[in-house]
mmCIF file of C-alpha atoms and ligand atoms in Angstrom:
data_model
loop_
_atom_site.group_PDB
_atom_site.id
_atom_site.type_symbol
_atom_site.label_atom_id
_atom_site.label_comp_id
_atom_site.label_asym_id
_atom_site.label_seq_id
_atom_site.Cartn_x
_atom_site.Cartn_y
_atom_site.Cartn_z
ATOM 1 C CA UNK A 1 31.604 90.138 90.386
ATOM 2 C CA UNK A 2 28.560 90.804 87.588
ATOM 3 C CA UNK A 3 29.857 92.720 84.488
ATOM 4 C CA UNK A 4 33.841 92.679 85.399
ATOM 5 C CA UNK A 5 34.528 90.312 82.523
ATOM 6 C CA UNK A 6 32.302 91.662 80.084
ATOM 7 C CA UNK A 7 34.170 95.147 81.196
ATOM 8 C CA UNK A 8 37.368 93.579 81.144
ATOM 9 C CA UNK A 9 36.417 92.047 77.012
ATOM 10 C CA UNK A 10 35.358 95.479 76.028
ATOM 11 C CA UNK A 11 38.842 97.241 77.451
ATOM 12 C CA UNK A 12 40.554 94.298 75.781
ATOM 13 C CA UNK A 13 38.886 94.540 72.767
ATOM 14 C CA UNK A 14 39.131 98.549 72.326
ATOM 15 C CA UNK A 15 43.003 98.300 72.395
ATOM 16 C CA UNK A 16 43.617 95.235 70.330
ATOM 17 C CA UNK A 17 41.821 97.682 67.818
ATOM 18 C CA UNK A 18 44.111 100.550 68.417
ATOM 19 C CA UNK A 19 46.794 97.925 67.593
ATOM 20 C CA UNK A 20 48.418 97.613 71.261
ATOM 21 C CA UNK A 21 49.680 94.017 70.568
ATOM 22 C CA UNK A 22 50.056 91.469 72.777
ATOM 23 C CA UNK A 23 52.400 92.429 76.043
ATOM 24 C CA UNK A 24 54.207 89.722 77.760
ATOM 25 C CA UNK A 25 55.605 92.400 80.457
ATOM 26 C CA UNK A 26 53.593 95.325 82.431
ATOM 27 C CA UNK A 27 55.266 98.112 83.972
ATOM 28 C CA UNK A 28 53.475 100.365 86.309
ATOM 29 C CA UNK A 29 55.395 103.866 86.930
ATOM 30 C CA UNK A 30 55.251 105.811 90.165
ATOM 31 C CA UNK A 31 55.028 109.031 90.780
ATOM 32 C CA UNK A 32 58.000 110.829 88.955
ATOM 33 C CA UNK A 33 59.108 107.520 87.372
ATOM 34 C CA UNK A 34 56.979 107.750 84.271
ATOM 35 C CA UNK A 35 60.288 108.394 81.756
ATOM 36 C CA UNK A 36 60.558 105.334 80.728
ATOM 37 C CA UNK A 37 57.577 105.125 78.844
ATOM 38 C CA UNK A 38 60.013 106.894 76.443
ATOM 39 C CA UNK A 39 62.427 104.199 76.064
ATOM 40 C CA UNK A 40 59.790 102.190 74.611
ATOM 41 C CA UNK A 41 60.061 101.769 70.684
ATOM 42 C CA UNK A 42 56.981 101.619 68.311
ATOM 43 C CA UNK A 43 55.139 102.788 70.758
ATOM 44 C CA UNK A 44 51.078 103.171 70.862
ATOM 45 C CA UNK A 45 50.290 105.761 73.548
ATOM 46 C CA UNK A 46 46.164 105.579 74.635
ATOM 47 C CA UNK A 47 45.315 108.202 77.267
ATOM 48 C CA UNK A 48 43.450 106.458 80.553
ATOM 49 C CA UNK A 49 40.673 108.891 79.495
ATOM 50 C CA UNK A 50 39.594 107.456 75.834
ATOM 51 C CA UNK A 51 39.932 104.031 77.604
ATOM 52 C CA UNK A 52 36.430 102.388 78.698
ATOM 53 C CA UNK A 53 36.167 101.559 81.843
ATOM 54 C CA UNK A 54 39.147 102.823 83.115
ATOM 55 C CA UNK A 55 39.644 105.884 85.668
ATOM 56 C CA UNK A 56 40.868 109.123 85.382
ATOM 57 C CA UNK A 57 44.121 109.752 87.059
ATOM 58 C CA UNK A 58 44.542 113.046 89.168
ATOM 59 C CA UNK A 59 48.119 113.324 90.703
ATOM 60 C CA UNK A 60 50.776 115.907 89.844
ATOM 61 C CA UNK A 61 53.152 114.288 87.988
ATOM 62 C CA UNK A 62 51.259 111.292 86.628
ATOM 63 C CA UNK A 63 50.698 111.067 83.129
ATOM 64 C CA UNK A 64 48.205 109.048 82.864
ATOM 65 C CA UNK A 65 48.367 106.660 79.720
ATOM 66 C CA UNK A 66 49.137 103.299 78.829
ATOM 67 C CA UNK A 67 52.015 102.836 76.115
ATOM 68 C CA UNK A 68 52.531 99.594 74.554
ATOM 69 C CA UNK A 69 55.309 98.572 72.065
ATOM 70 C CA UNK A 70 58.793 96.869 72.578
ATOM 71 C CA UNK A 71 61.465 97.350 75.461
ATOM 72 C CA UNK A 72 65.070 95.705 74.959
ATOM 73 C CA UNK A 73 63.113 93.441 72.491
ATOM 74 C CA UNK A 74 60.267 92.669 74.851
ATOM 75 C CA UNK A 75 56.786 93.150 74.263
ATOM 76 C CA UNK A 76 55.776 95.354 77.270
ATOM 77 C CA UNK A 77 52.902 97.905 78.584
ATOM 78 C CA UNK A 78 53.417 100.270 80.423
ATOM 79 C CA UNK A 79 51.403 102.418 83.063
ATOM 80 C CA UNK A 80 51.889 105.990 83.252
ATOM 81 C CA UNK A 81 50.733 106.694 86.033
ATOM 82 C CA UNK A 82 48.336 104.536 88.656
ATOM 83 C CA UNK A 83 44.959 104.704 90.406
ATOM 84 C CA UNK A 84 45.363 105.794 93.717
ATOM 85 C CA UNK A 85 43.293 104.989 96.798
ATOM 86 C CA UNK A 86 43.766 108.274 98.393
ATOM 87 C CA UNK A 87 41.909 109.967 95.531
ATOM 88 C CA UNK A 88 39.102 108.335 96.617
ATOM 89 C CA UNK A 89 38.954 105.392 94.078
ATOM 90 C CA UNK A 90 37.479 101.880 95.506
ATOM 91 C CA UNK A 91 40.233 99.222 95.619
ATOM 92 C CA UNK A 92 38.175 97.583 91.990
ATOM 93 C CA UNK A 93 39.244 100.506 90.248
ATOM 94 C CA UNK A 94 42.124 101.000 91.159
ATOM 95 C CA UNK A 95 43.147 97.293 90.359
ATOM 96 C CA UNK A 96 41.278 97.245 87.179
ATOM 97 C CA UNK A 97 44.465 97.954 85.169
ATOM 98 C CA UNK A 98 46.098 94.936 86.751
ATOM 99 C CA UNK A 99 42.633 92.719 85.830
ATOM 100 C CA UNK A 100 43.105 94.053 82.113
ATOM 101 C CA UNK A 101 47.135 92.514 82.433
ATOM 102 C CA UNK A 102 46.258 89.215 82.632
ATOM 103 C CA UNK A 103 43.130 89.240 80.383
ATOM 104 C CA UNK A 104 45.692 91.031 78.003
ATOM 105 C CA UNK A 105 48.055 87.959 78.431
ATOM 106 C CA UNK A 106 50.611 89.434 80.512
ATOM 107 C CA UNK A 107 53.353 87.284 82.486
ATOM 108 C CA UNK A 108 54.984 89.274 84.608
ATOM 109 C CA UNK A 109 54.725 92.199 86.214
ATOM 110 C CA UNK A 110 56.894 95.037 87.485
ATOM 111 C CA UNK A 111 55.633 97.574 89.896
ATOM 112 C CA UNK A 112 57.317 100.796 90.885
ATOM 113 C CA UNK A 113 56.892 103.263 93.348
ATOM 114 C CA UNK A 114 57.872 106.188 95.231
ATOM 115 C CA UNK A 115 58.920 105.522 99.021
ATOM 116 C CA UNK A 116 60.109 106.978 102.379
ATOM 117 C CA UNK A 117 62.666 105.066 103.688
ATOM 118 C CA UNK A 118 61.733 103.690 107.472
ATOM 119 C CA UNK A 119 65.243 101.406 107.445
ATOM 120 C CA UNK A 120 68.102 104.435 108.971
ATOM 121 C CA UNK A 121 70.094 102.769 107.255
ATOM 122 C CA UNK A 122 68.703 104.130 103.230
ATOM 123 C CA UNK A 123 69.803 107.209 101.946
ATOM 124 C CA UNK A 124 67.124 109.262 99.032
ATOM 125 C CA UNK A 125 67.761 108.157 95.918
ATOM 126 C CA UNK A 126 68.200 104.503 96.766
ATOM 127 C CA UNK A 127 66.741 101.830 94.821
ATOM 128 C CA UNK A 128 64.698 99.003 96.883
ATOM 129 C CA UNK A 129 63.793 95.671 95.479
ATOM 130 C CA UNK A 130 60.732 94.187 97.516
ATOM 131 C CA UNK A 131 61.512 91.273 99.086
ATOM 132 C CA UNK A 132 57.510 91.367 100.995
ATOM 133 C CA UNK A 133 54.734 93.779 101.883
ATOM 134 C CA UNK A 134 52.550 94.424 104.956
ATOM 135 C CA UNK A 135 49.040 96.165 103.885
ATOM 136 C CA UNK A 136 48.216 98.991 106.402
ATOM 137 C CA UNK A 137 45.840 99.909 103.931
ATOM 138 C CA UNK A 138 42.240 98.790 105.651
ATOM 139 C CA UNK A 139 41.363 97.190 102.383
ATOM 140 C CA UNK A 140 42.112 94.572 100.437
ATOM 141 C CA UNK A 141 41.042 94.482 96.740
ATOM 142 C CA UNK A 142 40.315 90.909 96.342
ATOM 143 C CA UNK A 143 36.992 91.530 99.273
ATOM 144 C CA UNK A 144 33.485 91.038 97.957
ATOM 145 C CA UNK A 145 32.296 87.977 95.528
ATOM 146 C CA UNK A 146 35.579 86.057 94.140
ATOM 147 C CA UNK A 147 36.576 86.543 90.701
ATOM 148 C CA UNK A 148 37.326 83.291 89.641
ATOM 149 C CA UNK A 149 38.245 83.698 86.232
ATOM 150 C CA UNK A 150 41.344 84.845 87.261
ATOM 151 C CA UNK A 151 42.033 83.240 90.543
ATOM 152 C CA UNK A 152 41.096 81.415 93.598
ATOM 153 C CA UNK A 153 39.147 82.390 96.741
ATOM 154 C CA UNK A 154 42.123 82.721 99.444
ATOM 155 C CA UNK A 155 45.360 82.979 97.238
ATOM 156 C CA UNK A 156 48.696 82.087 98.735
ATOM 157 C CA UNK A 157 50.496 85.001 99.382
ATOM 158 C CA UNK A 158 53.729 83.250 100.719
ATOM 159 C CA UNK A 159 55.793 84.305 98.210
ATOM 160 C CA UNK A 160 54.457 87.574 96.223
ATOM 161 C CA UNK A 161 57.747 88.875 95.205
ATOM 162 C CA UNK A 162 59.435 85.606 93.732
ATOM 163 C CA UNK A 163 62.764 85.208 94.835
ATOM 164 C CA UNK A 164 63.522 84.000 91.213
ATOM 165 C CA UNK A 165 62.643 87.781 89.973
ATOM 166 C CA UNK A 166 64.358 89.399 92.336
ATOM 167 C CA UNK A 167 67.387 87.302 91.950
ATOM 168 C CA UNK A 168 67.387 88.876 88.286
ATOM 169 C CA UNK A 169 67.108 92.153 89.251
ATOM 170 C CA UNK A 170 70.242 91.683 91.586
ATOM 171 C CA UNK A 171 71.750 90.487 88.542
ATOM 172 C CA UNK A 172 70.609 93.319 86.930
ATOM 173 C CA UNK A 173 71.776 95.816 88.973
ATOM 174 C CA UNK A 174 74.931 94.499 89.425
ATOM 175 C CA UNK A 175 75.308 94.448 85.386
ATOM 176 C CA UNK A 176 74.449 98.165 85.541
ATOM 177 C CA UNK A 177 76.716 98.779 88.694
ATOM 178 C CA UNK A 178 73.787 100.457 90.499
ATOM 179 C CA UNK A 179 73.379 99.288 93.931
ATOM 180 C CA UNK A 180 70.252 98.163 95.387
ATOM 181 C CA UNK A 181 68.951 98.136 98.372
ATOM 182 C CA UNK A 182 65.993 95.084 99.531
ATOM 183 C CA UNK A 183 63.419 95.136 101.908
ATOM 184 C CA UNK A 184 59.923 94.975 102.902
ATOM 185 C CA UNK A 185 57.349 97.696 101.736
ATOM 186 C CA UNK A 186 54.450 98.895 103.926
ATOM 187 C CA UNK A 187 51.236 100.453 102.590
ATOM 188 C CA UNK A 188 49.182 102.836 104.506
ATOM 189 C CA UNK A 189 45.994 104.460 102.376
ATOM 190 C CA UNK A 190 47.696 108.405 103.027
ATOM 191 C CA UNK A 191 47.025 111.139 101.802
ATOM 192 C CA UNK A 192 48.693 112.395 104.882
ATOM 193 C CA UNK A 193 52.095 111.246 105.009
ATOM 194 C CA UNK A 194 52.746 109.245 108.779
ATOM 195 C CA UNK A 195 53.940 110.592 112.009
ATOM 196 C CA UNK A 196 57.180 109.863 113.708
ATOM 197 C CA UNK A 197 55.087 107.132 116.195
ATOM 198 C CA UNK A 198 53.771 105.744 113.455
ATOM 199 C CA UNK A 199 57.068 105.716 111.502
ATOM 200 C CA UNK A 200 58.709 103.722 114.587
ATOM 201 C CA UNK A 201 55.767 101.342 114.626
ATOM 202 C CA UNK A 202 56.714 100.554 111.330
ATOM 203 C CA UNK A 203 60.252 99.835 111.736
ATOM 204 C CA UNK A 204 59.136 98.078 114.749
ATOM 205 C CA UNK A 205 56.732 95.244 112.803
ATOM 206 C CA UNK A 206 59.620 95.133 110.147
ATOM 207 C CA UNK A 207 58.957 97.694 107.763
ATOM 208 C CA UNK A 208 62.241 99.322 105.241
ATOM 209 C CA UNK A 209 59.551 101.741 103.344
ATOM 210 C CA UNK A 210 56.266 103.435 103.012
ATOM 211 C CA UNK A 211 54.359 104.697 100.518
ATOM 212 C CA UNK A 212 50.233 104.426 99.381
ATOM 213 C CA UNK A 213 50.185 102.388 96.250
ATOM 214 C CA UNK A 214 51.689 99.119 95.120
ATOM 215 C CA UNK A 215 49.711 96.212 97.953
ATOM 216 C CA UNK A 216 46.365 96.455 96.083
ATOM 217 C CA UNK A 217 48.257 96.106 92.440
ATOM 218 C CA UNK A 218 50.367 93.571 93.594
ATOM 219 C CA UNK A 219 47.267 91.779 95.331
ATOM 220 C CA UNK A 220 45.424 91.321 92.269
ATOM 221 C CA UNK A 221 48.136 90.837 90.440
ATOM 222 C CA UNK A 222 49.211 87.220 92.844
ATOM 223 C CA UNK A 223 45.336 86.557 93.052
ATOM 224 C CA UNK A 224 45.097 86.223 88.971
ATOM 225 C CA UNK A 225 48.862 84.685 88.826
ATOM 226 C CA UNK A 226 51.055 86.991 87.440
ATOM 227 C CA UNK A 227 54.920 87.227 88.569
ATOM 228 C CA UNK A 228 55.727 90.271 90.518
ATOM 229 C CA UNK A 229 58.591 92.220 90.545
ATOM 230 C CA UNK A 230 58.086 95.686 92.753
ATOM 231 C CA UNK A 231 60.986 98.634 93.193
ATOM 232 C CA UNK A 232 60.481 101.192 95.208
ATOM 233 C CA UNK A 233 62.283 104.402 94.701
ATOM 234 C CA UNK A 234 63.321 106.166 98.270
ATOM 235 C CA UNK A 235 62.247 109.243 97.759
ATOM 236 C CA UNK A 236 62.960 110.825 101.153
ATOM 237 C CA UNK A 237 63.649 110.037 104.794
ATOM 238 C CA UNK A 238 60.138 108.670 106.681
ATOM 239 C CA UNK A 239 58.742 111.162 109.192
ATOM 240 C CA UNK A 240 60.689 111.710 111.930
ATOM 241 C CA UNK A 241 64.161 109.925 110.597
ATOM 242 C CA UNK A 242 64.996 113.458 110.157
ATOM 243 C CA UNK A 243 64.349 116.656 111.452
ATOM 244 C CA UNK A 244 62.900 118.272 108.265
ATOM 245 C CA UNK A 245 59.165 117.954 107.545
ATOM 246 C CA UNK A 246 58.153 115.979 104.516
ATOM 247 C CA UNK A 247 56.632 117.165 101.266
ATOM 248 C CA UNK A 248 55.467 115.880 98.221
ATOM 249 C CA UNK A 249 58.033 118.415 96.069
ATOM 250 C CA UNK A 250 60.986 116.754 97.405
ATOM 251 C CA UNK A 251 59.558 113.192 96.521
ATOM 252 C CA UNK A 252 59.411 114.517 93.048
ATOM 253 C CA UNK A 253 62.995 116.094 93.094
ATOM 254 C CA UNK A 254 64.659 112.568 93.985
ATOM 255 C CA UNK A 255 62.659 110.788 91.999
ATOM 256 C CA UNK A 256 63.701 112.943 88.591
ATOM 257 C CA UNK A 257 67.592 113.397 90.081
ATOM 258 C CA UNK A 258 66.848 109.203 90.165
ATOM 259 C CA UNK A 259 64.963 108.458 86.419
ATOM 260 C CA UNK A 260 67.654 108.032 84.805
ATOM 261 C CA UNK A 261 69.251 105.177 86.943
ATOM 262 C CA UNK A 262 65.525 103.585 87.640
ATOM 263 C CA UNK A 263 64.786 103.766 84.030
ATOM 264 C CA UNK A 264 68.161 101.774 82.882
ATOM 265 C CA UNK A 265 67.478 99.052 85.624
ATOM 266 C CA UNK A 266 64.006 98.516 84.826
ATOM 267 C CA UNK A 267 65.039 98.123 81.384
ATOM 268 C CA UNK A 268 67.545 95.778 82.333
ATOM 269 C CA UNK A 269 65.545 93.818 84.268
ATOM 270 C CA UNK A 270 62.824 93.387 81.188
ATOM 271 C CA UNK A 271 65.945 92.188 79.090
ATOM 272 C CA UNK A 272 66.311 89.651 81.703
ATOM 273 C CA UNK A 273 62.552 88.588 81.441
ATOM 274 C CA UNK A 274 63.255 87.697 77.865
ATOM 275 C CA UNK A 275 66.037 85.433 78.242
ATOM 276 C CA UNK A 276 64.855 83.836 81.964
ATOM 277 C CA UNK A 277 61.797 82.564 80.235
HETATM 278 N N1 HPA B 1 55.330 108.144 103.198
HETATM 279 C C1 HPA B 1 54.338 107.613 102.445
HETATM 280 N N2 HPA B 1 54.360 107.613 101.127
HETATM 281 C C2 HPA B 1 55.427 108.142 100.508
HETATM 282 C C3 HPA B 1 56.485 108.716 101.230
HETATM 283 C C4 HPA B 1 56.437 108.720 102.645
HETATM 284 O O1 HPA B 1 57.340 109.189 103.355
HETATM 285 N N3 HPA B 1 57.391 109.160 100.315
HETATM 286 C C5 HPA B 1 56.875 108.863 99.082
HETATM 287 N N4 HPA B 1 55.695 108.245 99.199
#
């Protein structure tokens, strides 16, 4: 891949000068979820747009910055708001953040999303650790020449979630008292949200929740040997669970009636990071 490293040295290089440190932790926010950028302390806030190479975000309710400083004593980044492949960016761009994690020196990485629950058994609001993903996308990020700086040609992708990580956020929400639901997220490439066939086919390959974001992130982020952690926030019933149609309001109405809760367990979780090490 000509000119991703030298891209990847001049991101680097740009925030080391605006004094962004040297993260251990990254946090990418979904849609709604981007409050707890504002738990971070010392922070240094620099907008996707003065950042070269990096896109533009266009979503409603994406901020669209990355803020680095220090989470329950942990040096973190964190992502407000991601790179879509709905909005028409190519699976490199939209991964590029997650290429600038590890050249930034970044262990471990926890990704966060908004979801519709597929498993009957979820209720909105619930919190969903990822135990595994299926990519419904019709792209995978890691196609075209191998970028072997950061990884190998055919990476394992046996265990993407470690069970290790998501043993601490069990721990962690049980700490908190906030339960959590765990299952296996699907990712389709939207914008449209799914119909009610395609919502059973789903649940019938073994799907608990569906959104359009997280499988390319977490992709690159296995390829180039970071630790995953992913949440996903259920954000309403999948098409078809229940009679009412779907919309993109009431995705953003659970996830703020949710922040609060998501923002405490994240945080949590990144206070576990620093003492599991
Ligand atoms: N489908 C796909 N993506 C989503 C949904 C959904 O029901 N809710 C939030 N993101």
């Amino acid at each position: 891949m000509t000119g991703l490293a030298e891209k990847l040295a001049e991101t680097a290089e740009y925030l080391r000068q605006k004094r962004a440190g040297r993260p251990e932790t990254a946090i990418i926010l979904g849609s709604g979820l981007g409050v707890l950028a504002e738990k971070i302390s010392s922070p240094v806030a620099v907008p996707y747009g003065e950042i070269p190479h990096f896109p533009v975000s266009t979503v409603e309710g994406h901020r669209g910055r990355l803020v680095f400083g220090e989470l329950e004593g942990q040096k973190v980044m964190a992502m407000q708001g991601r790179f879509h492949f709905y909005e028409g960016y190519d699976m490199g761009k939209v991964t590029y953040p997650v290429r600038l994690m590890k050249e930034l020196g970044v262990k471990f990485l926890i990704v966060t999303n908004a979801a519709g629950g597929v498993n009957t058994l979820f209720t909105p609001g619930d919190l969903m650790l990822i135990r595994d993903h299926i990519n419904l996308m019709g792209a995978n990020p890691l196609m075209g020449p191998n970028y072997s700086h950061q990884g190998p040609r055919f990476p394992d992708m046996s265990e993407a979630y470690p069970g290790t990580l998501r043993a601490l956020g069990k721990r962690a929400g049980e700490c908190l008292g906030i339960p959590l639901q765990e299952g296996v997220y699907a990712a389709v490439s939207g914008p449209s949200y799914e119909t009610p066939a395609e919502i059973r086919y789903l649940r019938a390959i073994g799907a608990d929740a569906v959104g359009m974001s997280t499988v390319p992130e977490v992709l690159v982020a296995n390829h180039a040997g970071l630790q995953v952690l992913g949440i996903s926030c259920i954000t309403n019933m999948a098409a078809g669970v229940l009679v009412q149609k779907l919309n993109h309001q009431e995705v953003m109405e659970t996830a703020e009636r949710v922040k609060e809760k998501f923002s405490a367990l994240v945080a949590e979780i990144v206070k576990g990071l620093g003492t599991a090490r």
